[in-house]
């Protein structure tokens, strides 16, 4: 039996960064940081990518975006479209929202609708910390 995220061994050995599909050397942009973010999750992600998270002023392409979002942060569609600015083709957006029932949680139906309007597809949702859920969003593959 292999150690996967679904098994007891995988739960003990797989970090949050691993569960998000991040690997060493990836450039990850963080958007929407505020005092309420999960710092342990941020550190785990930085450990996984073996580097610091970059902010919205980075000015170069990134392979993944971590976007902290709460109800009341504004228009989610606009936020998602803005998050695509530096994202490399084939990159992923991890939308981090407070878990349902927590203050400022975002209705999953609102996430689904906003992602569709922004031209993104929702592929996975995972609990990544005590208070935060991550939703994986990707741009549909296009023929070039």
PDB file of N, CA and C in Angstrom, residues 9-83:
ATOM      1  N   UNK A   9      -1.063   6.482   6.152  1.00  0.00           N
ATOM      2  CA  UNK A   9       0.342   6.853   6.057  1.00  0.00           C
ATOM      3  C   UNK A   9       0.491   8.203   5.370  1.00  0.00           C
ATOM      4  N   UNK A  10      -0.254   8.417   4.277  1.00  0.00           N
ATOM      5  CA  UNK A  10      -0.165   9.665   3.521  1.00  0.00           C
ATOM      6  C   UNK A  10      -0.590  10.854   4.346  1.00  0.00           C
ATOM      7  N   UNK A  11      -1.589  10.666   5.198  1.00  0.00           N
ATOM      8  CA  UNK A  11      -2.061  11.770   6.028  1.00  0.00           C
ATOM      9  C   UNK A  11      -0.959  12.237   6.963  1.00  0.00           C
ATOM     10  N   UNK A  12      -0.084  11.319   7.359  1.00  0.00           N
ATOM     11  CA  UNK A  12       0.975  11.670   8.291  1.00  0.00           C
ATOM     12  C   UNK A  12       2.192  12.243   7.583  1.00  0.00           C
ATOM     13  N   UNK A  13       2.412  11.887   6.307  1.00  0.00           N
ATOM     14  CA  UNK A  13       3.639  12.280   5.639  1.00  0.00           C
ATOM     15  C   UNK A  13       3.453  13.392   4.616  1.00  0.00           C
ATOM     16  N   UNK A  14       2.283  13.629   4.152  1.00  0.00           N
ATOM     17  CA  UNK A  14       2.070  14.606   3.096  1.00  0.00           C
ATOM     18  C   UNK A  14       1.791  15.984   3.693  1.00  0.00           C
ATOM     19  N   UNK A  15       2.565  16.985   3.249  1.00  0.00           N
ATOM     20  CA  UNK A  15       2.383  18.338   3.760  1.00  0.00           C
ATOM     21  C   UNK A  15       1.264  19.047   3.001  1.00  0.00           C
ATOM     22  N   UNK A  16       0.843  20.185   3.526  1.00  0.00           N
ATOM     23  CA  UNK A  16      -0.184  20.973   2.840  1.00  0.00           C
ATOM     24  C   UNK A  16       0.291  21.380   1.454  1.00  0.00           C
ATOM     25  N   UNK A  17       1.548  21.745   1.337  1.00  0.00           N
ATOM     26  CA  UNK A  17       2.096  22.108   0.025  1.00  0.00           C
ATOM     27  C   UNK A  17       2.035  20.959  -0.954  1.00  0.00           C
ATOM     28  N   UNK A  18       2.321  19.749  -0.471  1.00  0.00           N
ATOM     29  CA  UNK A  18       2.220  18.555  -1.315  1.00  0.00           C
ATOM     30  C   UNK A  18       0.774  18.341  -1.761  1.00  0.00           C
ATOM     31  N   UNK A  19      -0.164  18.482  -0.817  1.00  0.00           N
ATOM     32  CA  UNK A  19      -1.582  18.277  -1.151  1.00  0.00           C
ATOM     33  C   UNK A  19      -2.054  19.275  -2.197  1.00  0.00           C
ATOM     34  N   UNK A  20      -1.418  20.444  -2.223  1.00  0.00           N
ATOM     35  CA  UNK A  20      -1.785  21.454  -3.214  1.00  0.00           C
ATOM     36  C   UNK A  20      -1.050  21.241  -4.535  1.00  0.00           C
ATOM     37  N   UNK A  21      -0.240  20.209  -4.628  1.00  0.00           N
ATOM     38  CA  UNK A  21       0.465  19.906  -5.867  1.00  0.00           C
ATOM     39  C   UNK A  21       1.662  20.810  -6.124  1.00  0.00           C
ATOM     40  N   UNK A  22       2.165  21.442  -5.082  1.00  0.00           N
ATOM     41  CA  UNK A  22       3.308  22.337  -5.228  1.00  0.00           C
ATOM     42  C   UNK A  22       4.596  21.542  -5.048  1.00  0.00           C
ATOM     43  N   UNK A  23       5.656  21.995  -5.730  1.00  0.00           N
ATOM     44  CA  UNK A  23       6.944  21.314  -5.655  1.00  0.00           C
ATOM     45  C   UNK A  23       8.061  22.330  -5.490  1.00  0.00           C
ATOM     46  N   UNK A  24       9.218  21.833  -5.072  1.00  0.00           N
ATOM     47  CA  UNK A  24      10.380  22.696  -4.871  1.00  0.00           C
ATOM     48  C   UNK A  24      10.709  23.457  -6.155  1.00  0.00           C
ATOM     49  N   UNK A  25      11.017  24.720  -5.990  1.00  0.00           N
ATOM     50  CA  UNK A  25      11.400  25.560  -7.122  1.00  0.00           C
ATOM     51  C   UNK A  25      10.257  26.326  -7.764  1.00  0.00           C
ATOM     52  N   UNK A  26       9.025  25.977  -7.443  1.00  0.00           N
ATOM     53  CA  UNK A  26       7.885  26.697  -8.025  1.00  0.00           C
ATOM     54  C   UNK A  26       7.822  28.117  -7.470  1.00  0.00           C
ATOM     55  N   UNK A  27       7.412  29.041  -8.327  1.00  0.00           N
ATOM     56  CA  UNK A  27       7.173  30.412  -7.889  1.00  0.00           C
ATOM     57  C   UNK A  27       5.675  30.530  -7.610  1.00  0.00           C
ATOM     58  N   UNK A  28       5.340  30.869  -6.355  1.00  0.00           N
ATOM     59  CA  UNK A  28       3.949  30.938  -5.922  1.00  0.00           C
ATOM     60  C   UNK A  28       3.647  32.357  -5.467  1.00  0.00           C
ATOM     61  N   UNK A  29       2.626  32.938  -6.066  1.00  0.00           N
ATOM     62  CA  UNK A  29       2.194  34.301  -5.731  1.00  0.00           C
ATOM     63  C   UNK A  29       1.067  34.238  -4.712  1.00  0.00           C
ATOM     64  N   UNK A  30       1.164  35.094  -3.699  1.00  0.00           N
ATOM     65  CA  UNK A  30       0.138  35.164  -2.666  1.00  0.00           C
ATOM     66  C   UNK A  30      -0.620  36.479  -2.805  1.00  0.00           C
ATOM     67  N   UNK A  31      -1.934  36.383  -2.905  1.00  0.00           N
ATOM     68  CA  UNK A  31      -2.794  37.560  -3.008  1.00  0.00           C
ATOM     69  C   UNK A  31      -3.816  37.526  -1.873  1.00  0.00           C
ATOM     70  N   UNK A  32      -4.224  38.684  -1.383  1.00  0.00           N
ATOM     71  CA  UNK A  32      -5.280  38.761  -0.375  1.00  0.00           C
ATOM     72  C   UNK A  32      -4.827  38.496   1.044  1.00  0.00           C
ATOM     73  N   UNK A  33      -3.513  38.602   1.292  1.00  0.00           N
ATOM     74  CA  UNK A  33      -3.017  38.379   2.649  1.00  0.00           C
ATOM     75  C   UNK A  33      -3.648  39.384   3.606  1.00  0.00           C
ATOM     76  N   UNK A  34      -3.968  38.929   4.805  1.00  0.00           N
ATOM     77  CA  UNK A  34      -4.449  39.798   5.882  1.00  0.00           C
ATOM     78  C   UNK A  34      -4.099  39.106   7.197  1.00  0.00           C
ATOM     79  N   UNK A  35      -4.387  39.765   8.298  1.00  0.00           N
ATOM     80  CA  UNK A  35      -4.024  39.257   9.617  1.00  0.00           C
ATOM     81  C   UNK A  35      -4.644  37.898   9.937  1.00  0.00           C
ATOM     82  N   UNK A  36      -5.732  37.526   9.256  1.00  0.00           N
ATOM     83  CA  UNK A  36      -6.439  36.291   9.594  1.00  0.00           C
ATOM     84  C   UNK A  36      -5.952  35.056   8.837  1.00  0.00           C
ATOM     85  N   UNK A  37      -4.954  35.190   7.971  1.00  0.00           N
ATOM     86  CA  UNK A  37      -4.499  34.030   7.211  1.00  0.00           C
ATOM     87  C   UNK A  37      -3.847  33.011   8.140  1.00  0.00           C
ATOM     88  N   UNK A  38      -3.723  31.799   7.673  1.00  0.00           N
ATOM     89  CA  UNK A  38      -3.121  30.722   8.458  1.00  0.00           C
ATOM     90  C   UNK A  38      -1.608  30.722   8.206  1.00  0.00           C
ATOM     91  N   UNK A  39      -0.855  31.253   9.168  1.00  0.00           N
ATOM     92  CA  UNK A  39       0.598  31.350   8.997  1.00  0.00           C
ATOM     93  C   UNK A  39       1.274  29.982   8.938  1.00  0.00           C
ATOM     94  N   UNK A  40       0.747  28.997   9.650  1.00  0.00           N
ATOM     95  CA  UNK A  40       1.324  27.652   9.580  1.00  0.00           C
ATOM     96  C   UNK A  40       1.193  27.086   8.172  1.00  0.00           C
ATOM     97  N   UNK A  41       0.071  27.342   7.517  1.00  0.00           N
ATOM     98  CA  UNK A  41      -0.130  26.904   6.143  1.00  0.00           C
ATOM     99  C   UNK A  41       0.848  27.614   5.210  1.00  0.00           C
ATOM    100  N   UNK A  42       1.029  28.906   5.416  1.00  0.00           N
ATOM    101  CA  UNK A  42       1.968  29.674   4.584  1.00  0.00           C
ATOM    102  C   UNK A  42       3.385  29.107   4.715  1.00  0.00           C
ATOM    103  N   UNK A  43       3.810  28.822   5.946  1.00  0.00           N
ATOM    104  CA  UNK A  43       5.147  28.280   6.183  1.00  0.00           C
ATOM    105  C   UNK A  43       5.286  26.906   5.526  1.00  0.00           C
ATOM    106  N   UNK A  44       4.262  26.071   5.640  1.00  0.00           N
ATOM    107  CA  UNK A  44       4.302  24.744   5.021  1.00  0.00           C
ATOM    108  C   UNK A  44       4.448  24.858   3.502  1.00  0.00           C
ATOM    109  N   UNK A  45       3.763  25.821   2.908  1.00  0.00           N
ATOM    110  CA  UNK A  45       3.859  26.021   1.454  1.00  0.00           C
ATOM    111  C   UNK A  45       5.255  26.523   1.089  1.00  0.00           C
ATOM    112  N   UNK A  46       5.777  27.482   1.847  1.00  0.00           N
ATOM    113  CA  UNK A  46       7.133  27.982   1.579  1.00  0.00           C
ATOM    114  C   UNK A  46       8.161  26.867   1.731  1.00  0.00           C
ATOM    115  N   UNK A  47       7.975  25.994   2.717  1.00  0.00           N
ATOM    116  CA  UNK A  47       8.881  24.858   2.887  1.00  0.00           C
ATOM    117  C   UNK A  47       8.806  23.919   1.680  1.00  0.00           C
ATOM    118  N   UNK A  48       7.610  23.684   1.177  1.00  0.00           N
ATOM    119  CA  UNK A  48       7.432  22.789   0.038  1.00  0.00           C
ATOM    120  C   UNK A  48       8.099  23.345  -1.217  1.00  0.00           C
ATOM    121  N   UNK A  49       7.914  24.642  -1.482  1.00  0.00           N
ATOM    122  CA  UNK A  49       8.491  25.232  -2.702  1.00  0.00           C
ATOM    123  C   UNK A  49       9.937  25.672  -2.488  1.00  0.00           C
ATOM    124  N   UNK A  50      10.407  25.563  -1.247  1.00  0.00           N
ATOM    125  CA  UNK A  50      11.774  25.936  -0.887  1.00  0.00           C
ATOM    126  C   UNK A  50      12.071  27.387  -1.284  1.00  0.00           C
ATOM    127  N   UNK A  51      11.134  28.268  -0.942  1.00  0.00           N
ATOM    128  CA  UNK A  51      11.305  29.687  -1.237  1.00  0.00           C
ATOM    129  C   UNK A  51      10.175  30.496  -0.634  1.00  0.00           C
ATOM    130  N   UNK A  52      10.312  31.802  -0.737  1.00  0.00           N
ATOM    131  CA  UNK A  52       9.284  32.706  -0.228  1.00  0.00           C
ATOM    132  C   UNK A  52       8.145  32.847  -1.224  1.00  0.00           C
ATOM    133  N   UNK A  53       6.963  33.135  -0.713  1.00  0.00           N
ATOM    134  CA  UNK A  53       5.846  33.489  -1.562  1.00  0.00           C
ATOM    135  C   UNK A  53       6.106  34.895  -2.098  1.00  0.00           C
ATOM    136  N   UNK A  54       5.705  35.154  -3.333  1.00  0.00           N
ATOM    137  CA  UNK A  54       5.857  36.490  -3.907  1.00  0.00           C
ATOM    138  C   UNK A  54       4.513  37.196  -3.854  1.00  0.00           C
ATOM    139  N   UNK A  55       4.534  38.528  -3.899  1.00  0.00           N
ATOM    140  CA  UNK A  55       3.275  39.277  -3.812  1.00  0.00           C
ATOM    141  C   UNK A  55       2.815  39.741  -5.194  1.00  0.00           C
ATOM    142  N   UNK A  56       1.774  40.554  -5.214  1.00  0.00           N
ATOM    143  CA  UNK A  56       1.186  41.024  -6.454  1.00  0.00           C
ATOM    144  C   UNK A  56       2.073  41.954  -7.256  1.00  0.00           C
ATOM    145  N   UNK A  57       3.132  42.476  -6.635  1.00  0.00           N
ATOM    146  CA  UNK A  57       4.060  43.364  -7.333  1.00  0.00           C
ATOM    147  C   UNK A  57       5.244  42.624  -7.931  1.00  0.00           C
ATOM    148  N   UNK A  58       5.226  41.316  -7.922  1.00  0.00           N
ATOM    149  CA  UNK A  58       6.348  40.491  -8.375  1.00  0.00           C
ATOM    150  C   UNK A  58       6.784  40.845  -9.799  1.00  0.00           C
ATOM    151  N   UNK A  59       5.836  40.959 -10.726  1.00  0.00           N
ATOM    152  CA  UNK A  59       6.138  41.413 -12.080  1.00  0.00           C
ATOM    153  C   UNK A  59       6.719  40.374 -13.015  1.00  0.00           C
ATOM    154  N   UNK A  60       6.641  39.098 -12.669  1.00  0.00           N
ATOM    155  CA  UNK A  60       7.103  38.049 -13.551  1.00  0.00           C
ATOM    156  C   UNK A  60       6.081  36.913 -13.481  1.00  0.00           C
ATOM    157  N   UNK A  61       6.261  35.890 -14.307  1.00  0.00           N
ATOM    158  CA  UNK A  61       5.286  34.808 -14.307  1.00  0.00           C
ATOM    159  C   UNK A  61       5.435  33.929 -13.072  1.00  0.00           C
ATOM    160  N   UNK A  62       4.314  33.371 -12.640  1.00  0.00           N
ATOM    161  CA  UNK A  62       4.266  32.460 -11.500  1.00  0.00           C
ATOM    162  C   UNK A  62       3.563  31.177 -11.925  1.00  0.00           C
ATOM    163  N   UNK A  63       3.881  30.084 -11.235  1.00  0.00           N
ATOM    164  CA  UNK A  63       3.273  28.800 -11.584  1.00  0.00           C
ATOM    165  C   UNK A  63       2.001  28.511 -10.810  1.00  0.00           C
ATOM    166  N   UNK A  64       1.820  29.223  -9.706  1.00  0.00           N
ATOM    167  CA  UNK A  64       0.617  29.030  -8.895  1.00  0.00           C
ATOM    168  C   UNK A  64       0.302  30.327  -8.158  1.00  0.00           C
ATOM    169  N   UNK A  65      -0.980  30.522  -7.888  1.00  0.00           N
ATOM    170  CA  UNK A  65      -1.442  31.670  -7.118  1.00  0.00           C
ATOM    171  C   UNK A  65      -2.216  31.150  -5.916  1.00  0.00           C
ATOM    172  N   UNK A  66      -1.880  31.667  -4.739  1.00  0.00           N
ATOM    173  CA  UNK A  66      -2.668  31.431  -3.531  1.00  0.00           C
ATOM    174  C   UNK A  66      -3.465  32.695  -3.309  1.00  0.00           C
ATOM    175  N   UNK A  67      -4.761  32.587  -3.368  1.00  0.00           N
ATOM    176  CA  UNK A  67      -5.608  33.763  -3.234  1.00  0.00           C
ATOM    177  C   UNK A  67      -6.502  33.606  -2.019  1.00  0.00           C
ATOM    178  N   UNK A  68      -6.180  34.350  -0.950  1.00  0.00           N
ATOM    179  CA  UNK A  68      -7.004  34.356   0.262  1.00  0.00           C
ATOM    180  C   UNK A  68      -8.216  35.225  -0.027  1.00  0.00           C
ATOM    181  N   UNK A  69      -9.409  34.686   0.210  1.00  0.00           N
ATOM    182  CA  UNK A  69     -10.630  35.438  -0.112  1.00  0.00           C
ATOM    183  C   UNK A  69     -11.679  35.213   0.964  1.00  0.00           C
ATOM    184  N   UNK A  70     -12.305  36.302   1.375  1.00  0.00           N
ATOM    185  CA  UNK A  70     -13.361  36.233   2.373  1.00  0.00           C
ATOM    186  C   UNK A  70     -14.604  36.922   1.839  1.00  0.00           C
ATOM    187  N   UNK A  71     -15.770  36.518   2.361  1.00  0.00           N
ATOM    188  CA  UNK A  71     -16.999  37.221   2.019  1.00  0.00           C
ATOM    189  C   UNK A  71     -16.808  38.680   2.431  1.00  0.00           C
ATOM    190  N   UNK A  72     -17.077  39.599   1.536  1.00  0.00           N
ATOM    191  CA  UNK A  72     -16.899  41.011   1.827  1.00  0.00           C
ATOM    192  C   UNK A  72     -15.609  41.591   1.266  1.00  0.00           C
ATOM    193  N   UNK A  73     -14.770  40.751   0.622  1.00  0.00           N
ATOM    194  CA  UNK A  73     -13.516  41.243   0.038  1.00  0.00           C
ATOM    195  C   UNK A  73     -13.719  41.951  -1.298  1.00  0.00           C
ATOM    196  N   UNK A  74     -14.932  41.972  -1.794  1.00  0.00           N
ATOM    197  CA  UNK A  74     -15.187  42.624  -3.084  1.00  0.00           C
ATOM    198  C   UNK A  74     -15.812  41.642  -4.049  1.00  0.00           C
ATOM    199  N   UNK A  75     -15.635  41.916  -5.325  1.00  0.00           N
ATOM    200  CA  UNK A  75     -16.207  41.083  -6.379  1.00  0.00           C
ATOM    201  C   UNK A  75     -15.252  39.932  -6.677  1.00  0.00           C
ATOM    202  N   UNK A  76     -15.682  38.713  -6.413  1.00  0.00           N
ATOM    203  CA  UNK A  76     -14.833  37.545  -6.593  1.00  0.00           C
ATOM    204  C   UNK A  76     -14.430  37.361  -8.056  1.00  0.00           C
ATOM    205  N   UNK A  77     -15.322  37.640  -8.990  1.00  0.00           N
ATOM    206  CA  UNK A  77     -14.974  37.514 -10.407  1.00  0.00           C
ATOM    207  C   UNK A  77     -13.787  38.430 -10.728  1.00  0.00           C
ATOM    208  N   UNK A  78     -13.858  39.683 -10.298  1.00  0.00           N
ATOM    209  CA  UNK A  78     -12.752  40.612 -10.541  1.00  0.00           C
ATOM    210  C   UNK A  78     -11.463  40.108  -9.892  1.00  0.00           C
ATOM    211  N   UNK A  79     -11.566  39.597  -8.672  1.00  0.00           N
ATOM    212  CA  UNK A  79     -10.398  39.063  -7.991  1.00  0.00           C
ATOM    213  C   UNK A  79      -9.766  37.904  -8.741  1.00  0.00           C
ATOM    214  N   UNK A  80     -10.602  37.001  -9.250  1.00  0.00           N
ATOM    215  CA  UNK A  80     -10.087  35.857  -9.996  1.00  0.00           C
ATOM    216  C   UNK A  80      -9.439  36.288 -11.306  1.00  0.00           C
ATOM    217  N   UNK A  81     -10.076  37.209 -12.019  1.00  0.00           N
ATOM    218  CA  UNK A  81      -9.504  37.701 -13.278  1.00  0.00           C
ATOM    219  C   UNK A  81      -8.155  38.373 -12.999  1.00  0.00           C
ATOM    220  N   UNK A  82      -8.085  39.182 -11.946  1.00  0.00           N
ATOM    221  CA  UNK A  82      -6.825  39.836 -11.580  1.00  0.00           C
ATOM    222  C   UNK A  82      -5.746  38.813 -11.222  1.00  0.00           C
ATOM    223  N   UNK A  83      -6.142  37.692 -10.624  1.00  0.00           N
ATOM    224  CA  UNK A  83      -5.159  36.685 -10.221  1.00  0.00           C
ATOM    225  C   UNK A  83      -4.508  35.995 -11.414  1.00  0.00           C
TER     226      UNK A  83
END
